[in-house]
Amino acid sequence: MASAEAATELPTASGPREASRDEVREAGMAVRRQVLSDAHVDRANAKVDDFTADFQDLITRYAWGEIWTRPGLERRMRSAITLTAMIAGGHEAELAMHVKAALRNGLTRDEIKEVLLQSAIYCSVPSANTAFSVASKALAEYDAEENAD
């Protein structure tokens, strides 16, 4: 795994320095685009209005700029953890999005299947049953998106 600096510290000639809010947002947006795809992020940004702007800023800075940029876990591991969290929470739309992200982050379809099987034991069989249905649709959508390019 390549060494990565945490988003809150940026390397400089004189040592690390605290990143500005804008730098964290920029780092978060870059990771968000890499993980979710430019098309997904562009669709989400097109829907931003005065009511949702602060929330979009929050998730870009904190979820993507602070957590997903941290050293210590590879993105594929973060994806596996996120899949499990989405299954446990019953967050079907987010699960579908993160199934596609997991593929972009290097998980194989078999590894995604194993995460879903593991979730049957620790999250519940009904949750895993729903997750398999959601994941199957998401994988088909991913294939269609990839073939459209």
N, CA and C of each residue as an Amber inpcrd file, in Angstrom:
protein
   447
   0.8400000  -1.1690000   0.0000000   0.0000000   0.0000000   0.0000000
   0.8850000   1.2310000   0.0000000   0.5820000   2.1680000  -0.8720000
   1.3370000   3.4020000  -0.9360000   1.0400000   4.2360000   0.2970000
   2.0590000   4.8980000   0.7900000   1.8780000   5.7600000   1.9440000
   1.0100000   6.9460000   1.5670000   0.0870000   7.2740000   2.4230000
  -0.7930000   8.4120000   2.1640000  -0.8010000   9.3100000   3.3840000
  -0.8030000  10.5980000   3.1660000  -0.8850000  11.5570000   4.2550000
  -2.3480000  11.7220000   4.6480000  -2.5990000  11.8940000   5.9160000
  -3.9590000  12.2030000   6.3510000  -4.3470000  13.5590000   5.7880000
  -5.5970000  13.7320000   5.5080000  -6.0690000  14.9760000   4.9040000
  -5.8430000  16.1760000   5.8060000  -5.7350000  15.9610000   7.1100000
  -5.5630000  17.0930000   8.0070000  -4.1160000  17.5540000   8.0910000
  -3.1920000  16.7860000   7.5450000  -1.8000000  17.1950000   7.5010000
  -1.3070000  17.1140000   6.0740000  -0.6170000  18.1560000   5.6530000
  -0.0340000  18.1820000   4.3220000   1.4740000  18.2700000   4.4590000
   2.2100000  17.4820000   3.6600000   3.6700000  17.5420000   3.7590000
   4.1940000  18.8500000   3.1680000   5.1920000  19.4140000   3.7970000
   5.8820000  20.5880000   3.2720000   7.3670000  20.3840000   3.5010000
   8.1870000  21.2730000   2.9560000   9.6340000  21.1640000   3.1260000
  10.0290000  21.2380000   4.5960000   9.2700000  21.9730000   5.3890000
   9.5960000  22.1170000   6.8080000   8.8200000  21.1520000   7.7000000
   8.1320000  20.1900000   7.1090000   7.3640000  19.2140000   7.8730000
   5.8830000  19.3700000   7.6290000   5.0720000  18.4880000   8.2210000
   3.6280000  18.5440000   7.9730000   3.0160000  19.8250000   8.5350000
   1.9530000  20.2760000   7.8840000   1.2110000  21.4330000   8.3720000
  -0.2710000  21.1010000   8.3390000  -1.0200000  21.8030000   9.1360000
  -2.4740000  21.6200000   9.1880000  -3.0930000  22.0320000   7.8540000
  -3.9440000  21.1820000   7.3230000  -4.6240000  21.4800000   6.0580000
  -5.7700000  22.4520000   6.3090000  -6.0060000  23.3130000   5.3520000
  -7.1330000  24.2370000   5.4620000  -8.4340000  23.5000000   5.1540000
  -9.5210000  24.1090000   5.5150000 -10.8460000  23.5440000   5.2320000
 -11.0220000  23.3150000   3.7320000 -10.5640000  24.2670000   2.9160000
 -10.6750000  24.1210000   1.4600000  -9.8170000  22.9730000   0.9410000
  -8.6270000  22.7940000   1.5110000  -7.7560000  21.6950000   1.0860000
  -8.3650000  20.3420000   1.4430000  -8.9750000  20.2600000   2.6160000
  -9.6410000  19.0130000   3.0150000 -10.8120000  18.7370000   2.0780000
 -11.5820000  19.7770000   1.7470000 -12.7070000  19.6210000   0.8220000
 -12.1990000  19.1510000  -0.5440000 -11.1250000  19.7610000  -1.0440000
 -10.5700000  19.3680000  -2.3430000 -10.0830000  17.9210000  -2.3250000
  -9.3870000  17.5330000  -1.2620000  -8.9260000  16.1470000  -1.1450000
 -10.1220000  15.2030000  -1.0840000 -11.1370000  15.5950000  -0.3280000
 -12.3440000  14.7820000  -0.2240000 -13.0570000  14.6420000  -1.5490000
 -13.1560000  15.7230000  -2.2880000 -13.8230000  15.6640000  -3.5890000
 -13.0490000  14.7730000  -4.5550000 -11.7290000  14.8310000  -4.5040000
 -10.9210000  13.9780000  -5.3860000 -11.1620000  12.5010000  -5.0760000
 -11.1590000  12.1420000  -3.7950000 -11.3990000  10.7470000  -3.4080000
 -12.8290000  10.3520000  -3.7410000 -13.7620000  11.2180000  -3.4610000
 -15.1780000  10.9330000  -3.7540000 -15.3630000  10.6130000  -5.2350000
 -14.7210000  11.3980000  -6.0920000 -14.8230000  11.1650000  -7.5380000
 -14.1530000   9.8480000  -7.9350000 -13.0130000   9.5380000  -7.3390000
 -12.3210000   8.2880000  -7.6580000 -13.1370000   7.0730000  -7.2280000
 -13.7480000   7.1580000  -6.0690000 -14.4660000   6.0180000  -5.5050000
 -15.8680000   5.8690000  -6.1020000 -16.5950000   6.9590000  -6.2220000
 -17.9920000   6.8820000  -6.6640000 -18.1740000   7.1090000  -8.1560000
 -17.2390000   7.7270000  -8.8010000 -17.2000000   8.0560000 -10.2340000
 -17.5740000   9.5190000 -10.4400000 -16.9830000  10.0940000 -11.4640000
 -17.3010000  11.4820000 -11.8130000 -18.7870000  11.6400000 -12.1030000
 -19.3490000  10.6880000 -12.8410000 -20.7650000  10.7880000 -13.2230000
 -21.6640000  10.8350000 -11.9900000 -21.3940000   9.9750000 -11.0160000
 -22.2090000   9.9530000  -9.7950000 -22.0980000  11.2840000  -9.0460000
 -20.8760000  11.7550000  -8.8640000 -20.6670000  12.9970000  -8.1200000
 -21.2750000  14.1810000  -8.8650000 -21.1420000  14.1920000 -10.1820000
 -21.7490000  15.2740000 -10.9660000 -23.2730000  15.2850000 -10.8130000
 -23.8950000  14.0940000 -10.8070000 -25.3500000  14.0210000 -10.6030000
 -25.7230000  14.5410000  -9.2140000 -24.9500000  14.1410000  -8.2030000
 -25.2290000  14.6020000  -6.8380000 -25.0540000  16.1110000  -6.7290000
 -23.9920000  16.6320000  -7.3230000 -23.7430000  18.0770000  -7.2560000
 -24.8040000  18.8770000  -7.9980000 -25.3540000  18.3130000  -9.0570000
 -26.3950000  19.0080000  -9.8270000 -27.6720000  19.1820000  -9.0050000
 -27.8590000  18.3420000  -7.9970000 -29.0590000  18.4060000  -7.1560000
 -28.8840000  19.3020000  -5.9270000 -27.6680000  19.7970000  -5.7060000
 -27.4100000  20.6130000  -4.5200000 -28.1840000  21.9260000  -4.6180000
 -28.8410000  22.2600000  -3.5180000 -29.5450000  23.5370000  -3.4330000
 -29.2080000  24.1660000  -2.0790000 -29.8400000  25.2730000  -1.7680000
 -29.5550000  25.9580000  -0.5060000 -29.8060000  25.0590000   0.7020000
 -30.7900000  24.1870000   0.6080000 -31.1420000  23.3100000   1.7210000
 -30.1110000  22.2000000   1.9260000 -29.5450000  21.6430000   0.8430000
 -28.6430000  20.4900000   0.9430000 -27.1620000  20.8390000   0.8410000
 -26.8300000  22.0830000   0.5300000 -25.4250000  22.4660000   0.3050000
 -24.5380000  22.1850000   1.5170000 -25.0000000  22.5160000   2.7050000
 -24.1900000  22.2870000   3.9010000 -23.9570000  20.7980000   4.1390000
 -24.9680000  19.9830000   3.8760000 -24.8100000  18.5370000   4.0480000
 -23.7960000  17.9790000   3.0530000 -23.8770000  18.3890000   1.7980000
 -22.9130000  17.9260000   0.7980000 -21.4950000  18.3420000   1.1750000
 -21.3410000  19.5520000   1.6820000 -20.0320000  20.0180000   2.1400000
 -19.5370000  19.1530000   3.3000000 -20.4270000  18.8540000   4.2340000
 -20.0770000  18.0350000   5.3920000 -19.5710000  16.6600000   4.9700000
 -20.3180000  15.9680000   4.1120000 -19.8850000  14.6160000   3.7450000
 -18.6290000  14.6470000   2.8850000 -18.4790000  15.6710000   2.0650000
 -17.2640000  15.7570000   1.2510000 -16.0460000  15.9750000   2.1400000
 -16.1510000  16.8730000   3.1120000 -15.0100000  17.1480000   3.9860000
 -14.7570000  16.0260000   4.9860000 -15.7910000  15.5580000   5.6550000
 -15.5650000  14.6040000   6.7360000 -15.4920000  13.1580000   6.2640000
 -16.5000000  12.6950000   5.5510000 -16.4590000  11.2930000   5.1060000
 -15.3120000  11.0760000   4.1330000 -15.2590000  11.9200000   3.1040000
 -14.2750000  11.6980000   2.0330000 -12.9380000  12.3710000   2.3090000
 -12.9240000  13.5740000   2.8830000 -11.6830000  14.3050000   3.1000000
 -10.9390000  13.9240000   4.3640000 -11.6540000  13.4700000   5.3840000
 -11.0150000  13.1040000   6.6500000 -10.8740000  11.5920000   6.8300000
 -11.9050000  10.8260000   6.5120000 -11.8770000   9.3860000   6.7840000
 -11.2920000   8.5900000   5.6230000 -11.8360000   8.7660000   4.4180000
 -11.3740000   7.9610000   3.2810000  -9.9400000   8.2860000   2.8760000
  -9.3900000   9.4120000   3.3040000  -8.0110000   9.7640000   2.9560000
  -7.0100000   9.3420000   4.0240000  -7.4740000   8.8220000   5.1300000
  -6.5610000   8.4460000   6.2110000  -5.6640000   7.2830000   5.7970000
  -4.4250000   7.2920000   6.2980000  -3.5780000   6.1150000   6.1100000
  -4.0490000   5.0250000   7.0800000  -3.6290000   3.8310000   6.8600000
  -3.9510000   2.7660000   7.8100000  -4.8230000   1.6730000   7.2400000
  -5.7100000   2.0140000   6.3330000  -6.5320000   1.0170000   5.6490000
  -6.5260000   1.3250000   4.1630000  -6.3990000   0.2890000   3.3700000
  -6.5210000   0.4670000   1.9310000  -7.9900000   0.7320000   1.5990000
  -8.2100000   1.3490000   0.4630000  -9.5900000   1.6550000   0.0570000
 -10.4390000   0.4020000  -0.0710000  -9.8610000  -0.6930000  -0.5260000
 -10.6630000  -1.9140000  -0.6710000 -11.1730000  -2.3850000   0.6950000
 -10.3510000  -2.2410000   1.7360000 -10.7870000  -2.6090000   3.0850000
 -11.8700000  -1.6490000   3.5670000 -11.6870000  -0.3610000   3.3060000
 -12.7130000   0.6110000   3.6790000 -14.0340000   0.2770000   2.9790000
 -13.9390000  -0.1580000   1.7210000 -15.1580000  -0.5380000   0.9960000
 -15.8380000  -1.7340000   1.6420000 -15.0740000  -2.7450000   2.0260000
 -15.6680000  -3.9230000   2.6670000 -16.3660000  -3.5320000   3.9690000
 -15.7250000  -2.6800000   4.7410000 -16.3220000  -2.2100000   5.9930000
 -17.6030000  -1.4270000   5.7110000 -17.5480000  -0.5660000   4.7050000
 -18.7060000   0.2630000   4.3680000 -19.8730000  -0.5870000   3.8910000
 -19.5950000  -1.6170000   3.0910000 -20.6680000  -2.5160000   2.6560000
 -21.3690000  -3.1160000   3.8670000 -20.5930000  -3.5980000   4.8190000
 -21.1720000  -4.2060000   6.0120000 -22.0060000  -3.1970000   6.7980000
 -21.5080000  -1.9840000   6.9250000 -22.2580000  -0.9520000   7.6500000
 -23.5740000  -0.6260000   6.9500000 -23.5500000  -0.5780000   5.6300000
 -24.7810000  -0.2770000   4.8830000 -25.7910000  -1.4140000   5.0310000
 -25.3070000  -2.6480000   5.0300000 -26.1890000  -3.8080000   5.2200000
 -26.7870000  -3.7740000   6.6260000 -25.9430000  -3.5680000   7.6250000
 -26.4160000  -3.5590000   9.0150000 -27.4380000  -2.4550000   9.2500000
 -27.2450000  -1.3220000   8.5970000 -28.1560000  -0.2020000   8.7810000
 -29.3780000  -0.2320000   7.8880000 -29.4100000  -1.1770000   6.9480000
 -30.5410000  -1.2560000   6.0330000 -30.5940000  -0.1130000   5.0340000
 -29.4380000   0.4100000   4.6720000 -29.3510000   1.5540000   3.7620000
 -29.1700000   1.0680000   2.3260000 -30.2710000   0.7070000   1.6890000
 -30.2240000   0.0480000   0.3840000 -29.6460000   0.9220000  -0.7270000
 -30.0410000   2.1790000  -0.8110000 -29.5210000   3.0520000  -1.8730000
 -28.0200000   3.2570000  -1.7070000 -27.5880000   3.4640000  -0.4790000
 -26.1550000   3.6330000  -0.2200000 -25.4100000   2.3240000  -0.4640000
 -26.0300000   1.1950000  -0.1470000 -25.4020000  -0.0960000  -0.4160000
 -25.1570000  -0.2620000  -1.9050000 -26.1410000   0.0330000  -2.7210000
 -25.9800000  -0.0860000  -4.1770000 -24.8290000   0.7830000  -4.6620000
 -24.7740000   2.0120000  -4.1870000 -23.7030000   2.9250000  -4.5700000
 -22.3390000   2.3680000  -4.1570000 -22.2640000   1.7980000  -2.9580000
 -20.9840000   1.3080000  -2.4540000 -20.5950000  -0.0590000  -3.0200000
 -21.5350000  -0.8180000  -3.5450000 -21.1670000  -2.0390000  -4.2790000
 -20.3560000  -1.6430000  -5.5110000 -20.8330000  -0.6370000  -6.2340000
 -20.1060000  -0.1460000  -7.4140000 -18.7560000   0.4390000  -6.9990000
 -18.7550000   1.1800000  -5.9020000 -17.5060000   1.7620000  -5.4030000
 -16.5100000   0.6760000  -5.0120000 -17.0060000  -0.4090000  -4.4270000
 -16.1200000  -1.5040000  -4.0240000 -15.3940000  -2.0920000  -5.2270000
 -16.0970000  -2.2210000  -6.3370000 -15.4370000  -2.6990000  -7.5560000
 -14.3520000  -1.7190000  -7.9970000 -14.6530000  -0.4320000  -7.9590000
 -13.6560000   0.5850000  -8.3320000 -12.4640000   0.5600000  -7.3900000
 -12.6970000   0.1630000  -6.1430000 -11.6270000   0.1160000  -5.1470000
 -10.8890000  -1.2120000  -5.1190000 -11.2010000  -2.0990000  -6.0510000
 -10.4160000  -3.3170000  -6.1860000 -11.0090000  -4.5790000  -5.6060000
 -12.1850000  -4.5160000  -4.9740000 -12.8130000  -5.7540000  -4.5260000
 -13.3330000  -6.5050000  -5.7440000 -13.2240000  -7.8100000  -5.7020000
 -13.7770000  -8.6290000  -6.7720000 -15.2360000  -8.9340000  -6.4530000
 -15.9380000  -9.4210000  -7.4420000 -17.3280000  -9.8290000  -7.2120000
 -17.3970000 -10.9400000  -6.1710000 -16.4370000 -11.8510000  -6.2060000
 -16.4190000 -12.9190000  -5.2050000 -16.1850000 -12.3610000  -3.8020000
 -15.3260000 -11.3640000  -3.6810000 -15.1010000 -10.7610000  -2.3660000
 -16.3490000 -10.0260000  -1.8810000 -17.0310000  -9.3460000  -2.7770000
 -18.2890000  -8.6890000  -2.3980000 -19.2980000  -9.7360000  -1.9370000
 -19.3910000 -10.8320000  -2.6710000 -20.2950000 -11.9240000  -2.2790000
 -19.9350000 -12.4380000  -0.8840000 -18.6510000 -12.5930000  -0.5990000
 -18.2280000 -13.0820000   0.7150000 -18.5820000 -12.0960000   1.8210000
 -18.4640000 -10.7980000   1.5470000 -18.8840000  -9.7910000   2.5290000
 -20.3760000  -9.9510000   2.8160000 -21.1660000 -10.1620000   1.7630000
 -22.6120000 -10.3250000   1.9490000 -22.9290000 -11.6050000   2.7190000
 -22.2170000 -12.6800000   2.4150000 -22.4210000 -13.9270000   3.1580000
 -22.0620000 -13.7520000   4.6320000 -20.9490000 -13.0950000   4.9070000
 -20.5310000 -12.8380000   6.2840000 -21.5950000 -12.0090000   7.0060000
 -22.1870000 -11.0720000   6.2790000 -23.2050000 -10.2140000   6.8920000
 -24.4520000 -11.0010000   7.2820000 -24.6960000 -12.1190000   6.6200000
 -25.8600000 -12.9370000   6.9820000 -25.7610000 -13.4060000   8.4280000
 -24.5440000 -13.6790000   8.8760000 -24.3450000 -14.1530000  10.2410000
 -24.3860000 -13.0020000  11.2410000 -23.7270000 -11.8980000  10.9150000
 -23.5670000 -10.8210000  11.8900000 -24.5880000  -9.6980000  11.7740000
 -25.2650000  -9.5960000  10.6340000 -26.2670000  -8.5310000  10.4580000
 -27.6850000  -9.0850000  10.3930000 -27.8440000 -10.3060000   9.9860000
 -29.0890000 -11.0700000   9.9020000 -29.2800000 -11.6040000   8.4920000
 -29.9040000 -12.7580000   8.4300000 -30.2020000 -13.3760000   7.1310000
 -31.1340000 -12.4850000   6.3090000 -32.1970000 -11.9120000   6.8810000
 -33.0360000 -11.0280000   6.0670000 -32.2590000  -9.8260000   5.5030000
 -31.3550000  -9.2730000   6.2910000 -30.5430000  -8.1530000   5.7940000
 -29.6640000  -8.5900000   4.6360000 -29.0590000  -9.7570000   4.7560000
 -28.2140000 -10.2700000   3.6750000 -29.0480000 -10.6070000   2.4460000
 -30.2420000 -11.1320000   2.6510000 -31.1290000 -11.4370000   1.5320000
 -31.4120000 -10.1680000   0.7260000 -31.7550000  -9.1040000   1.4170000
 -31.9740000  -7.8170000   0.7480000 -30.6890000  -7.3300000   0.0970000
 -29.5720000  -7.4870000   0.7880000 -28.2840000  -7.0330000   0.2530000
 -27.9300000  -7.7570000  -1.0400000 -28.1870000  -9.0500000  -1.1130000
 -27.9070000  -9.7850000  -2.3510000 -28.7620000  -9.2580000  -3.4990000
 -30.0140000  -8.9420000  -3.2280000 -30.8850000  -8.3920000  -4.2610000
 -30.3800000  -7.0260000  -4.7300000 -30.0560000  -6.1620000  -3.7800000
 -29.5490000  -4.8240000  -4.1040000 -28.2260000  -4.9290000  -4.8560000
 -27.3350000  -5.7900000  -4.3780000 -26.0170000  -5.9310000  -5.0060000
 -26.1290000  -6.4880000  -6.4200000 -27.0100000  -7.4370000  -6.6360000
 -27.1920000  -7.9960000  -7.9850000 -27.5960000  -6.9100000  -8.9720000
 -28.5350000  -6.0690000  -8.5640000 -28.9640000  -4.9540000  -9.4260000
 -27.8210000  -3.9600000  -9.6350000 -27.0900000  -3.6590000  -8.5770000
 -25.9830000  -2.7030000  -8.6800000 -24.8830000  -3.2300000  -9.5960000
 -24.5930000  -4.5170000  -9.5200000 -23.5740000  -5.1060000 -10.3960000
 -24.0080000  -5.0450000 -11.8530000 -25.2800000  -5.2970000 -12.1140000
 -25.7940000  -5.1980000 -13.4880000 -25.7140000  -3.7550000 -13.9870000
 -26.0510000  -2.7970000 -13.1240000 -25.9440000  -1.3800000 -13.4960000
 -24.4920000  -1.0010000 -13.7670000 -23.5940000  -1.4870000 -12.9310000
 -22.1650000  -1.2090000 -13.1090000 -21.7020000  -1.7230000 -14.4700000
 -22.0910000  -2.9520000 -14.7960000 -21.7130000  -3.5290000 -16.0900000
 -22.2610000  -2.6970000 -17.2430000 -23.5030000  -2.2630000 -17.1320000
 -24.1160000  -1.4480000 -18.1860000 -23.3960000  -0.1070000 -18.3250000
 -23.0380000   0.4990000 -17.1890000 -22.3100000   1.7730000 -17.2190000
 -20.9360000   1.6040000 -17.8510000 -20.2530000   0.5260000 -17.5060000
 -18.9180000   0.2700000 -18.0560000 -18.9800000  -0.0120000 -19.5520000
 -20.0080000  -0.7260000 -19.9880000 -20.1500000  -1.0530000 -21.4120000
 -20.6110000   0.1420000 -22.2340000 -21.2270000   1.1310000 -21.5770000
 -21.6910000   2.3260000 -22.2850000 -20.5310000   3.2550000 -22.6310000
 -19.4350000   3.1350000 -21.8910000 -18.2730000   4.0230000 -22.1260000
 -17.4980000   3.6650000 -23.3490000
